[in-house]
GROMACS .gro file of N, CA and C in nm:
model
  486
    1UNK      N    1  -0.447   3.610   0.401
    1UNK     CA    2  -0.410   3.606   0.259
    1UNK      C    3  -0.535   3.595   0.173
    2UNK      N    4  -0.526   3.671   0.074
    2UNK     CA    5  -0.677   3.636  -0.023
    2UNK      C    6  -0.622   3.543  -0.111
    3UNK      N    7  -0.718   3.462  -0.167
    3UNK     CA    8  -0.770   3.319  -0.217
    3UNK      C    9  -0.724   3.358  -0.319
    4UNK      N   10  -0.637   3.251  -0.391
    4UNK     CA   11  -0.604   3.237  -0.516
    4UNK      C   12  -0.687   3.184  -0.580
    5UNK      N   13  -0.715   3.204  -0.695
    5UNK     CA   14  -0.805   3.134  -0.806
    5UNK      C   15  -0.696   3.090  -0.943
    6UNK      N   16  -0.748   2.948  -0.976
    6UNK     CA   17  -0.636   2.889  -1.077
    6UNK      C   18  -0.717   2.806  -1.146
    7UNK      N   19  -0.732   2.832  -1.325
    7UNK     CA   20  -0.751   2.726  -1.378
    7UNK      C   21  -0.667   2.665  -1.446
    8UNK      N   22  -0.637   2.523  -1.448
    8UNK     CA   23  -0.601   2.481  -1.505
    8UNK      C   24  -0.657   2.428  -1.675
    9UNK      N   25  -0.594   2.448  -1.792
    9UNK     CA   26  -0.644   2.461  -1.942
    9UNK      C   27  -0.623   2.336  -2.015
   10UNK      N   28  -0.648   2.228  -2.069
   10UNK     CA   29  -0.607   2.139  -2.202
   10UNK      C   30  -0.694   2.176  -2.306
   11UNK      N   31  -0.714   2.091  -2.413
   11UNK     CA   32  -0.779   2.082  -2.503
   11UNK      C   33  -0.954   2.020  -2.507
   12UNK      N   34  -0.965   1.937  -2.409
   12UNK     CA   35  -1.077   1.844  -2.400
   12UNK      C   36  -1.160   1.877  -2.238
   13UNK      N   37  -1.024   1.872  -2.195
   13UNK     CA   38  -1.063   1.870  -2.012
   13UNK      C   39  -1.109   1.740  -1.988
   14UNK      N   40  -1.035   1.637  -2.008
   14UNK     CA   41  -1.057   1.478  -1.975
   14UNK      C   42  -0.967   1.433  -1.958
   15UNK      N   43  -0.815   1.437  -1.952
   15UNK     CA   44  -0.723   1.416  -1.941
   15UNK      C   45  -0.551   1.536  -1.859
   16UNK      N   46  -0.520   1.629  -1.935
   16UNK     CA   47  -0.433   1.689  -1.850
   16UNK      C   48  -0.448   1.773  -1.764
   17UNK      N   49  -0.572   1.835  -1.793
   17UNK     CA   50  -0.618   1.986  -1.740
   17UNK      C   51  -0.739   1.909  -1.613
   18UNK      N   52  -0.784   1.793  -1.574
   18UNK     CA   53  -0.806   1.718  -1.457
   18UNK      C   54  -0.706   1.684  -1.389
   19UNK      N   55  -0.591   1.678  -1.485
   19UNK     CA   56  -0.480   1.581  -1.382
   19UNK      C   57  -0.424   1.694  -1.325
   20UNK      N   58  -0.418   1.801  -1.385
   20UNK     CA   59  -0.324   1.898  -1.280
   20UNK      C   60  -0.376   2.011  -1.186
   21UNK      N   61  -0.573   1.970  -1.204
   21UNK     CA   62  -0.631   2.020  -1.076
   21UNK      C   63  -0.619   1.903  -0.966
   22UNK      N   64  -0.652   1.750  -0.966
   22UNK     CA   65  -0.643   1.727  -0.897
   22UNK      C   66  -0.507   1.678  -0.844
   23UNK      N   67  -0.357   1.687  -0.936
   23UNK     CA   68  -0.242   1.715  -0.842
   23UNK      C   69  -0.212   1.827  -0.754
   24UNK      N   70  -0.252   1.953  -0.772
   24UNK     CA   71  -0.295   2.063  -0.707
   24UNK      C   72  -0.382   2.068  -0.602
   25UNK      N   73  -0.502   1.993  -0.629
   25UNK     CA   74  -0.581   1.978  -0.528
   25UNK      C   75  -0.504   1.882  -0.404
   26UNK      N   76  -0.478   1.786  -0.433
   26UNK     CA   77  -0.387   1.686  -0.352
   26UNK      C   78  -0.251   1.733  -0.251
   27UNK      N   79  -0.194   1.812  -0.339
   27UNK     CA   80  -0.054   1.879  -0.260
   27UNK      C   81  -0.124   1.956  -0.193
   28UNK      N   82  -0.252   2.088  -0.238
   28UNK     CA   83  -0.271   2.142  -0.083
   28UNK      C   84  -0.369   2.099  -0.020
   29UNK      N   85  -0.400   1.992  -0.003
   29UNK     CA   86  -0.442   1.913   0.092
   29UNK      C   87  -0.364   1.870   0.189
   30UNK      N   88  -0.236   1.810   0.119
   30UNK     CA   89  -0.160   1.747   0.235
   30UNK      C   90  -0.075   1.846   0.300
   31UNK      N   91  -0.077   1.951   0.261
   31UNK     CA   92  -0.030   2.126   0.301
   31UNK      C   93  -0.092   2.196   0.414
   32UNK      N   94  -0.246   2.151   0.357
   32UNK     CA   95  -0.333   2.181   0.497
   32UNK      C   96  -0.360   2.318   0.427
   33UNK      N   97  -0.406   2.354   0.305
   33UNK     CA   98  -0.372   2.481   0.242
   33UNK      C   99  -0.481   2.533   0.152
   34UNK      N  100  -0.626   2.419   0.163
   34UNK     CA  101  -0.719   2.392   0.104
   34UNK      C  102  -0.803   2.574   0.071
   35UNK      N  103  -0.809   2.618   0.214
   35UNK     CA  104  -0.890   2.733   0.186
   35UNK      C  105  -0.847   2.860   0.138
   36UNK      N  106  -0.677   2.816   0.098
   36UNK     CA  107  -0.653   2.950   0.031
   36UNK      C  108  -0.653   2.938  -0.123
   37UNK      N  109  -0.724   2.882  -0.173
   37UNK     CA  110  -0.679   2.877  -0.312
   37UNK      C  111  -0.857   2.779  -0.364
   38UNK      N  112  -0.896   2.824  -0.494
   38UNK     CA  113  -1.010   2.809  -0.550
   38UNK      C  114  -0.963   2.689  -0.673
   39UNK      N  115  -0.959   2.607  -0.742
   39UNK     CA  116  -0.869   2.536  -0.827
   39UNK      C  117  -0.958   2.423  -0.891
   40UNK      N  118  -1.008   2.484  -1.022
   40UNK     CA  119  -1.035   2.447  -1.153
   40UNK      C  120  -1.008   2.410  -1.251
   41UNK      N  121  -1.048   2.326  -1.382
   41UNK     CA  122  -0.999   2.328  -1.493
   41UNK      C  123  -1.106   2.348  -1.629
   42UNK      N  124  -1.073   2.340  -1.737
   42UNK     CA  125  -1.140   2.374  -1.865
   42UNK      C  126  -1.078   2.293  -1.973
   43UNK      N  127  -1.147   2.318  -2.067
   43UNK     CA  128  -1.106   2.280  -2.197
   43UNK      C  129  -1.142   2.396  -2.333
   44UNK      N  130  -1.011   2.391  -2.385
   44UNK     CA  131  -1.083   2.494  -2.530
   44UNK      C  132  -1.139   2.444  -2.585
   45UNK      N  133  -1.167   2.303  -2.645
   45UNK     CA  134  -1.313   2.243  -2.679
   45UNK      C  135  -1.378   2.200  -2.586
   46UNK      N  136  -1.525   2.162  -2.667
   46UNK     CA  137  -1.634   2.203  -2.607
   46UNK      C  138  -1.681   2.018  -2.596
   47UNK      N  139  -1.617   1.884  -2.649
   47UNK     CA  140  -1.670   1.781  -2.712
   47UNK      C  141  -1.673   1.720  -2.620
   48UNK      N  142  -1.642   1.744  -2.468
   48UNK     CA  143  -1.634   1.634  -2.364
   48UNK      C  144  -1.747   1.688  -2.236
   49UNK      N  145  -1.742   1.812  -2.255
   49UNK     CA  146  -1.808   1.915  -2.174
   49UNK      C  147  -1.929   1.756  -2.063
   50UNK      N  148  -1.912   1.734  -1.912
   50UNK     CA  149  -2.017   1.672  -1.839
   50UNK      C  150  -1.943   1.563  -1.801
   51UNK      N  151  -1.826   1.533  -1.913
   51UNK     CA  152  -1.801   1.394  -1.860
   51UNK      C  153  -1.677   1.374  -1.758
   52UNK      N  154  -1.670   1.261  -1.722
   52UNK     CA  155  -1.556   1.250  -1.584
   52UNK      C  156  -1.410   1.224  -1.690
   53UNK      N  157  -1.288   1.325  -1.594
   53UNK     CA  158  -1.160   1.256  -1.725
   53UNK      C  159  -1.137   1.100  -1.734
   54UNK      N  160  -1.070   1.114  -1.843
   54UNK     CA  161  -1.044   0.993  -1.934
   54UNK      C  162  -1.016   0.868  -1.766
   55UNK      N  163  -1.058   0.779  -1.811
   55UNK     CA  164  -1.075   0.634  -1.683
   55UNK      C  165  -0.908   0.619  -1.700
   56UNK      N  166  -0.828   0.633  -1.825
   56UNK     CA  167  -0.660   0.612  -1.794
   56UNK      C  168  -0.627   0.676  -1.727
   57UNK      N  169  -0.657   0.810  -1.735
   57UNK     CA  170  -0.553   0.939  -1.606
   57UNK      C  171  -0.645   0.963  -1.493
   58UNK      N  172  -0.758   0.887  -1.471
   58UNK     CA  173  -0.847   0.810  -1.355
   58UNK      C  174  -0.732   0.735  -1.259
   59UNK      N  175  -0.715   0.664  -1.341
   59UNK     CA  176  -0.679   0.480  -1.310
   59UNK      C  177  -0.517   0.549  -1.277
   60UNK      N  178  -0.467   0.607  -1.325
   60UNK     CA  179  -0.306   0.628  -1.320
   60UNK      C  180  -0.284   0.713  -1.193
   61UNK      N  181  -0.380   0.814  -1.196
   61UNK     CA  182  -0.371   0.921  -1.085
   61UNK      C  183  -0.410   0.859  -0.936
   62UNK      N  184  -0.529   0.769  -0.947
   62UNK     CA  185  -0.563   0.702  -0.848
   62UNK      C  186  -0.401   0.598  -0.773
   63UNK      N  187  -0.350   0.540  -0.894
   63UNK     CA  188  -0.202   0.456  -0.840
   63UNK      C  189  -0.142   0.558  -0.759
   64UNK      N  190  -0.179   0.654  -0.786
   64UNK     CA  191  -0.057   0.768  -0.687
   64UNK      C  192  -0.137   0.840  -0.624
   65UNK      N  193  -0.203   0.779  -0.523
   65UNK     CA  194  -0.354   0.851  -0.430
   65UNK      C  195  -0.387   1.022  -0.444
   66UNK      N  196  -0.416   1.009  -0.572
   66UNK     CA  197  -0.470   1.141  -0.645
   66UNK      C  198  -0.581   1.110  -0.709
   67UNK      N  199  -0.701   1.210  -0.635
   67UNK     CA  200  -0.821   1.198  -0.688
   67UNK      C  201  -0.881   1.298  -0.738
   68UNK      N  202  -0.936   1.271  -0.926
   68UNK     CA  203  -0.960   1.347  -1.024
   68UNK      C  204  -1.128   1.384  -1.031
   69UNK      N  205  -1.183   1.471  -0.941
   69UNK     CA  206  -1.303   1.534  -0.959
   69UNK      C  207  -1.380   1.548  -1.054
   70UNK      N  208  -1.286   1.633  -1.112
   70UNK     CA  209  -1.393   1.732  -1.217
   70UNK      C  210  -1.475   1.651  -1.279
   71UNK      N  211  -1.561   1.738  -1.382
   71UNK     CA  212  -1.614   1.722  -1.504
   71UNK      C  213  -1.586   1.807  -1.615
   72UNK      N  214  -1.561   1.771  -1.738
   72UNK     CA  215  -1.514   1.873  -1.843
   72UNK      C  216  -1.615   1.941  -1.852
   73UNK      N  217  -1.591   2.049  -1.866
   73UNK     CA  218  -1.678   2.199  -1.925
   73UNK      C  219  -1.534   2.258  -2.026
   74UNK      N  220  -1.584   2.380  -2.063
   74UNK     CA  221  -1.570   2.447  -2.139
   74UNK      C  222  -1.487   2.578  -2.134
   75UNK      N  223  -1.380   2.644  -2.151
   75UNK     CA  224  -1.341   2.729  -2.101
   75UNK      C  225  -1.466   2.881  -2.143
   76UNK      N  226  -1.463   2.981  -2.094
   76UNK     CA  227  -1.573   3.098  -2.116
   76UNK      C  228  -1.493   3.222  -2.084
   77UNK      N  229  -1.521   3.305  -2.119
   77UNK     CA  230  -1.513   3.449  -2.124
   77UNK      C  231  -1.457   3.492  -2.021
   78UNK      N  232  -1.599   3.434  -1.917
   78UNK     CA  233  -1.572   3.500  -1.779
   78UNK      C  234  -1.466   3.416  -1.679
   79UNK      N  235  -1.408   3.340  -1.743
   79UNK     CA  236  -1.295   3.280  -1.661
   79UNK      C  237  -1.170   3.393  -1.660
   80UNK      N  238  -1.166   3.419  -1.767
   80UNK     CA  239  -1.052   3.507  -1.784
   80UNK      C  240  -1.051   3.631  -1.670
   81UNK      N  241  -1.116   3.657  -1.636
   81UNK     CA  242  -1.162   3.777  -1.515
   81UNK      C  243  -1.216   3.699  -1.375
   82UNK      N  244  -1.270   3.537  -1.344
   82UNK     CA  245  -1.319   3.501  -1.238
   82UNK      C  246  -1.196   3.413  -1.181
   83UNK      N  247  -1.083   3.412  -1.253
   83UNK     CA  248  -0.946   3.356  -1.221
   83UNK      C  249  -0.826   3.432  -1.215
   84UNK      N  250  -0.727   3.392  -1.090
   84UNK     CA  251  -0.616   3.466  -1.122
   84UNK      C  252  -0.503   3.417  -1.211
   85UNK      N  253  -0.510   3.331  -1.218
   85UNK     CA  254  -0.421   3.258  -1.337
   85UNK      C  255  -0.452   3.146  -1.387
   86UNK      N  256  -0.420   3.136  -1.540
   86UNK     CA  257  -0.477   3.089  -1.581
   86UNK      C  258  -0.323   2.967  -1.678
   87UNK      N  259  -0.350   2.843  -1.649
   87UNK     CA  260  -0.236   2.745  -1.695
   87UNK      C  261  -0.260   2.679  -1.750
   88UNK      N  262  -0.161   2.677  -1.894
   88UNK     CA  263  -0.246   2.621  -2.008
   88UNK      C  264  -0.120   2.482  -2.037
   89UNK      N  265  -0.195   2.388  -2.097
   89UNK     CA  266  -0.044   2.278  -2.098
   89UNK      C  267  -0.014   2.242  -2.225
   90UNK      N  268   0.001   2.335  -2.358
   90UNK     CA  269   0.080   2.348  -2.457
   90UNK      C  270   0.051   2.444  -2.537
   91UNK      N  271   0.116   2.476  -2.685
   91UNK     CA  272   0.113   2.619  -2.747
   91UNK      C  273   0.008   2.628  -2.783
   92UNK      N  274  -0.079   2.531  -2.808
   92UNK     CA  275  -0.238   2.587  -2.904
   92UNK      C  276  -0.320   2.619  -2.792
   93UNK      N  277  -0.348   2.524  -2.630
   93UNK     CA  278  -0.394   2.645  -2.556
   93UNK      C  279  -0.354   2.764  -2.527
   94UNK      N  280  -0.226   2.764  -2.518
   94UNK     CA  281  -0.216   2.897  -2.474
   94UNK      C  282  -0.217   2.983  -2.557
   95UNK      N  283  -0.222   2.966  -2.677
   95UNK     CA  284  -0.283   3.060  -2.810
   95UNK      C  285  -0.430   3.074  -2.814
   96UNK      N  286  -0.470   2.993  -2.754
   96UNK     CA  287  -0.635   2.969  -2.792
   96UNK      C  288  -0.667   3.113  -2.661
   97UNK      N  289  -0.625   3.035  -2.528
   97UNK     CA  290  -0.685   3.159  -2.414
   97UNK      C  291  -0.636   3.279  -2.445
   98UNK      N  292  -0.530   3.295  -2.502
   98UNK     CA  293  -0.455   3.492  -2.511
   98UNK      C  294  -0.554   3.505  -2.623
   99UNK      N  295  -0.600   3.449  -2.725
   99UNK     CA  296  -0.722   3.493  -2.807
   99UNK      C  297  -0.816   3.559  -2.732
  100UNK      N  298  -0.895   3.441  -2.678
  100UNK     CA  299  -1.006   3.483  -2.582
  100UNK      C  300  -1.038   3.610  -2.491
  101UNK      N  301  -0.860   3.608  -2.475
  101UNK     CA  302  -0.848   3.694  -2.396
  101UNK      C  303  -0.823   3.856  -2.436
  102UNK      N  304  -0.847   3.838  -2.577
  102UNK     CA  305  -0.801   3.978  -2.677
  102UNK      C  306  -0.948   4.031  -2.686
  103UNK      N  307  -1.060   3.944  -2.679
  103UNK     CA  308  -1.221   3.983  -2.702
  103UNK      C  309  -1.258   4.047  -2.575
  104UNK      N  310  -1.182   4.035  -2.501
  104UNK     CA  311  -1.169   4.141  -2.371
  104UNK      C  312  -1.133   4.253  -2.419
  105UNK      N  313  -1.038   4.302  -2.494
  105UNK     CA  314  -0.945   4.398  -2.450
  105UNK      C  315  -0.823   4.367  -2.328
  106UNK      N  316  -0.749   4.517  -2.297
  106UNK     CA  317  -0.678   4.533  -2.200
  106UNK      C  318  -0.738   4.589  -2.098
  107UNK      N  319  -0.856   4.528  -2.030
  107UNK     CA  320  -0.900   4.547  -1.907
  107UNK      C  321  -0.808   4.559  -1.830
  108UNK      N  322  -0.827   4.588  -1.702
  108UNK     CA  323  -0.754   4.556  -1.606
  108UNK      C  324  -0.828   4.423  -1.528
  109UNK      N  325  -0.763   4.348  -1.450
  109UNK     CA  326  -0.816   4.240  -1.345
  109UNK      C  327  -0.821   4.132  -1.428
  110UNK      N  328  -0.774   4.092  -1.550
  110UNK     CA  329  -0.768   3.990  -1.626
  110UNK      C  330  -0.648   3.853  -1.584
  111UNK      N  331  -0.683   3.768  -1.592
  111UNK     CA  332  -0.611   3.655  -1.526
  111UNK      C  333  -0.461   3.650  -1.581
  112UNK      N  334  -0.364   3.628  -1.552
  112UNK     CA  335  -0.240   3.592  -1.565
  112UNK      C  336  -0.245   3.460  -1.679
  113UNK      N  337  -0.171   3.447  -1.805
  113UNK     CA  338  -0.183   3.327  -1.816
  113UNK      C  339  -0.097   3.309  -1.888
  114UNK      N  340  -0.025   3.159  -1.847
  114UNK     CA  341   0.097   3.113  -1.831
  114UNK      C  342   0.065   2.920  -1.889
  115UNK      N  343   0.234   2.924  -1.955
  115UNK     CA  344   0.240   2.779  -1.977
  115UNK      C  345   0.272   2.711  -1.880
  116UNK      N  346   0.209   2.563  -1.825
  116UNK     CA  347   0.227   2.465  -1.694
  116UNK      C  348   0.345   2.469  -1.647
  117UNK      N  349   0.423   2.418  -1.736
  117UNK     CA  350   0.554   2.351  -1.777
  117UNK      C  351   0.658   2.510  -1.694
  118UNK      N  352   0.559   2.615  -1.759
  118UNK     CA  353   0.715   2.755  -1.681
  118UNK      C  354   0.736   2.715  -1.508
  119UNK      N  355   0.641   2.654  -1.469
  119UNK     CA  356   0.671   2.597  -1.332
  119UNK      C  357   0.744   2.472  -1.287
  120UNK      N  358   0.790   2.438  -1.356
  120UNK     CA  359   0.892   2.261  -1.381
  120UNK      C  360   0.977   2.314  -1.303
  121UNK      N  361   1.032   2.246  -1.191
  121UNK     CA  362   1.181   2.273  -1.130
  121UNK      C  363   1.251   2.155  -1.177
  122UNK      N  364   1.243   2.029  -1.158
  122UNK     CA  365   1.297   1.935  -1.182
  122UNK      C  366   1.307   1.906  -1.319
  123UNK      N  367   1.224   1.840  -1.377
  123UNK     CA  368   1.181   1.805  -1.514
  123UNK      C  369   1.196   1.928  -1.638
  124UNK      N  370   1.236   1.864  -1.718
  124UNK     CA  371   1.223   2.043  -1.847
  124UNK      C  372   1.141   1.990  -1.960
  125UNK      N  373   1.093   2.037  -2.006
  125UNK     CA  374   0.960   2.037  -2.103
  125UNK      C  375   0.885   2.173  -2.090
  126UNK      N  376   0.882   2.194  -2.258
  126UNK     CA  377   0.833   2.326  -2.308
  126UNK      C  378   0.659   2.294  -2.304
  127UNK      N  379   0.583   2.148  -2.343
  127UNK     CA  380   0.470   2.112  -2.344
  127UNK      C  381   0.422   2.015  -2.214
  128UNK      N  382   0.302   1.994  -2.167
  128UNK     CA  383   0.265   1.888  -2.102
  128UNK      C  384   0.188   1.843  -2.267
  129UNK      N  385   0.262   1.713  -2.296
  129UNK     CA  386   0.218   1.678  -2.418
  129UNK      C  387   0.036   1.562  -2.401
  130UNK      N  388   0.033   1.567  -2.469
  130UNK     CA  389  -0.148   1.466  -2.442
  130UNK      C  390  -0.097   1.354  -2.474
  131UNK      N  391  -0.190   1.264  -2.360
  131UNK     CA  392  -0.150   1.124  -2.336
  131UNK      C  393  -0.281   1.062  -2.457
  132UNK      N  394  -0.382   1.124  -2.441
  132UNK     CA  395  -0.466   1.040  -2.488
  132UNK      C  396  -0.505   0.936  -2.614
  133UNK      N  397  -0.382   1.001  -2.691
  133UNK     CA  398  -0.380   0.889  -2.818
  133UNK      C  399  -0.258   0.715  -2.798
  134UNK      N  400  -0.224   0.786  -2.694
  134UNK     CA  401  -0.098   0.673  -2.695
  134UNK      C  402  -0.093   0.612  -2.554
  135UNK      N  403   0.001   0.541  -2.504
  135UNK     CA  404  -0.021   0.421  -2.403
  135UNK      C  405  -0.012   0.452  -2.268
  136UNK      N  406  -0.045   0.374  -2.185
  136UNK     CA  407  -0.068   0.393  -2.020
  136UNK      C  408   0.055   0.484  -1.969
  137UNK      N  409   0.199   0.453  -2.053
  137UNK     CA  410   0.343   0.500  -2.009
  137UNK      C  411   0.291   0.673  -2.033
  138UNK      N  412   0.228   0.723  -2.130
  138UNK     CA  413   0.221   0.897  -2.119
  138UNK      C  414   0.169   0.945  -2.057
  139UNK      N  415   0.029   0.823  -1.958
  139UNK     CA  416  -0.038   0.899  -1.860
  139UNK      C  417   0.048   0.925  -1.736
  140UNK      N  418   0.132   0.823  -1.715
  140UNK     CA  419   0.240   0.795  -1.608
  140UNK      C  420   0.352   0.986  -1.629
  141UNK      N  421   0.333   0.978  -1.777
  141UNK     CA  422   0.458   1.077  -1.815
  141UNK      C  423   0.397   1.209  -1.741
  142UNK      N  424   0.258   1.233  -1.828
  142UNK     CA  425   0.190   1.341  -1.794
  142UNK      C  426   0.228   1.433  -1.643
  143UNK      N  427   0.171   1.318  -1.562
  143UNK     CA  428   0.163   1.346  -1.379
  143UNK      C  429   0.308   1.334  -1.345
  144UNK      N  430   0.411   1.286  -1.394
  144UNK     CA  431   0.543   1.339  -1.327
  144UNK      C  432   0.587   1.459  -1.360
  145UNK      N  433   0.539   1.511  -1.473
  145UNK     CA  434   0.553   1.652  -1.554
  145UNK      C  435   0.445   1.747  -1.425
  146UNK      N  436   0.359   1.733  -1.425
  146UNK     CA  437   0.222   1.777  -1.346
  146UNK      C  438   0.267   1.794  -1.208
  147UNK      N  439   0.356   1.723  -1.126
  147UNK     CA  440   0.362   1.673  -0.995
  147UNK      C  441   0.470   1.764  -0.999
  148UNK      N  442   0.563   1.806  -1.070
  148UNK     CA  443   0.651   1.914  -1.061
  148UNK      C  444   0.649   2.043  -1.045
  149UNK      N  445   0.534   2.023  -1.207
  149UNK     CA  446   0.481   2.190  -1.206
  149UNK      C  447   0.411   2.219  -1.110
  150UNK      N  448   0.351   2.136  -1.023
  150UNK     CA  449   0.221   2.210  -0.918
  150UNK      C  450   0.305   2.228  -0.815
  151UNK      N  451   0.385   2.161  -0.795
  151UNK     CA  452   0.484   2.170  -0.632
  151UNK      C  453   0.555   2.301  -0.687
  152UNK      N  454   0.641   2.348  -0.781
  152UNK     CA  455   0.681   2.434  -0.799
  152UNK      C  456   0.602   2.571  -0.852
  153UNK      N  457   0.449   2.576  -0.866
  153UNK     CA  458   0.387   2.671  -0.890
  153UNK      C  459   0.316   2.680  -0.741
  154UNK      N  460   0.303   2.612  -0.653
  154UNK     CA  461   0.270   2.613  -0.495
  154UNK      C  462   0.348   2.745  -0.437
  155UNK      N  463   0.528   2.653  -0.494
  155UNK     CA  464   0.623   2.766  -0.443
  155UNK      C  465   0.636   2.913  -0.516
  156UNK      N  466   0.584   2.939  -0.630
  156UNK     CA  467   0.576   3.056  -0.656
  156UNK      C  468   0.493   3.135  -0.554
  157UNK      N  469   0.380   3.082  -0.576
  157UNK     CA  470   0.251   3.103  -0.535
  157UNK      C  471   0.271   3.205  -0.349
  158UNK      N  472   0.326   3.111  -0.243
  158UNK     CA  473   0.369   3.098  -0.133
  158UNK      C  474   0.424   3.224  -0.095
  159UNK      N  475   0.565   3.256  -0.223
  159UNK     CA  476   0.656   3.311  -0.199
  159UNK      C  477   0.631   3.424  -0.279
  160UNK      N  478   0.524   3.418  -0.360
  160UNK     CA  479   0.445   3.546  -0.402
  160UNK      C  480   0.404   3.626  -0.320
  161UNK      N  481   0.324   3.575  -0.194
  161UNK     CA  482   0.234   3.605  -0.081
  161UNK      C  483   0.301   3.683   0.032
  162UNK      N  484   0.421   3.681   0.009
  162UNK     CA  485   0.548   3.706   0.123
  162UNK      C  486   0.523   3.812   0.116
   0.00000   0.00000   0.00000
């Protein structure tokens, strides 16, 4: 099977768009599923770019032995073409990347890109909304929203491959 490539998108990249690489990262781990799939995240701003996500969706993700890597950077140009899909977790990213993605043109080989949430089996929500202004309970909210969409974008993914 060739390697999927996936970034995951927020606003900052310190908070949702960490949490749902490393829920992703975590499920195919325990899948045993590590080397088929490449799995990143970004931010459409640029104001956090180096730093580790927010110590709440640290501290929250860690309660549920999920461990958050990254460092925020920046989303770029060449993501849109060095990824196969691209998952954004509400309407202003995903307005922001189909922009980005218009300074392309209609290339061909351009990434797929999709809201988190179209992968929810359980849970329904149109947004993965941002925890970061409000209390420990949205980081909790975030990753049950997150823990859905990745198990059920796994199974796209899987059953894509068929």
């Amino acid at each position: 099977m060739a390697e999927q490539r996936l970034l995951f998108v927020c606003l900052g990249n310190i908070c949702r768009s960490p949490a749902a690489e490393g829920v992703f990262l975590h499920l195919i781990e325990r899948e045993g599923l590590e080397d088929r799939f490449v799995v990143d995240s970004a931010g459409t701003g640029g104001w956090h770019v180096g730093n580790p996500a927010d110590r709440r969706m640290r501290a929250a993700a860690e309660r549920r032995g999920i461990h958050l890597p990254s460092r925020a950077r920046q989303i770029e140009l060449a993501d849109l073409t060095g990824f196969d899909r691209i998952l954004t977790m509400d309407g202003d990213n995903l307005r922001n990347v189909q922009a980005l993605a218009r300074e392309l043109g209609n290339r061909p080989g351009l990434a797929l890109i999709e809201p988190m949430t179209s992968h929810c089996r359980r849970l329904s929500a149109s947004e993965v909304p941002d925890p970061y202004y409000g209390g420990e309970q949205g980081f909790e909210d975030v990753l049950d929203l997150l823990e859905d969409a990745c198990a059920g974008l796994l199974e796209t993914l899987l059953r894509d491959e068929r």
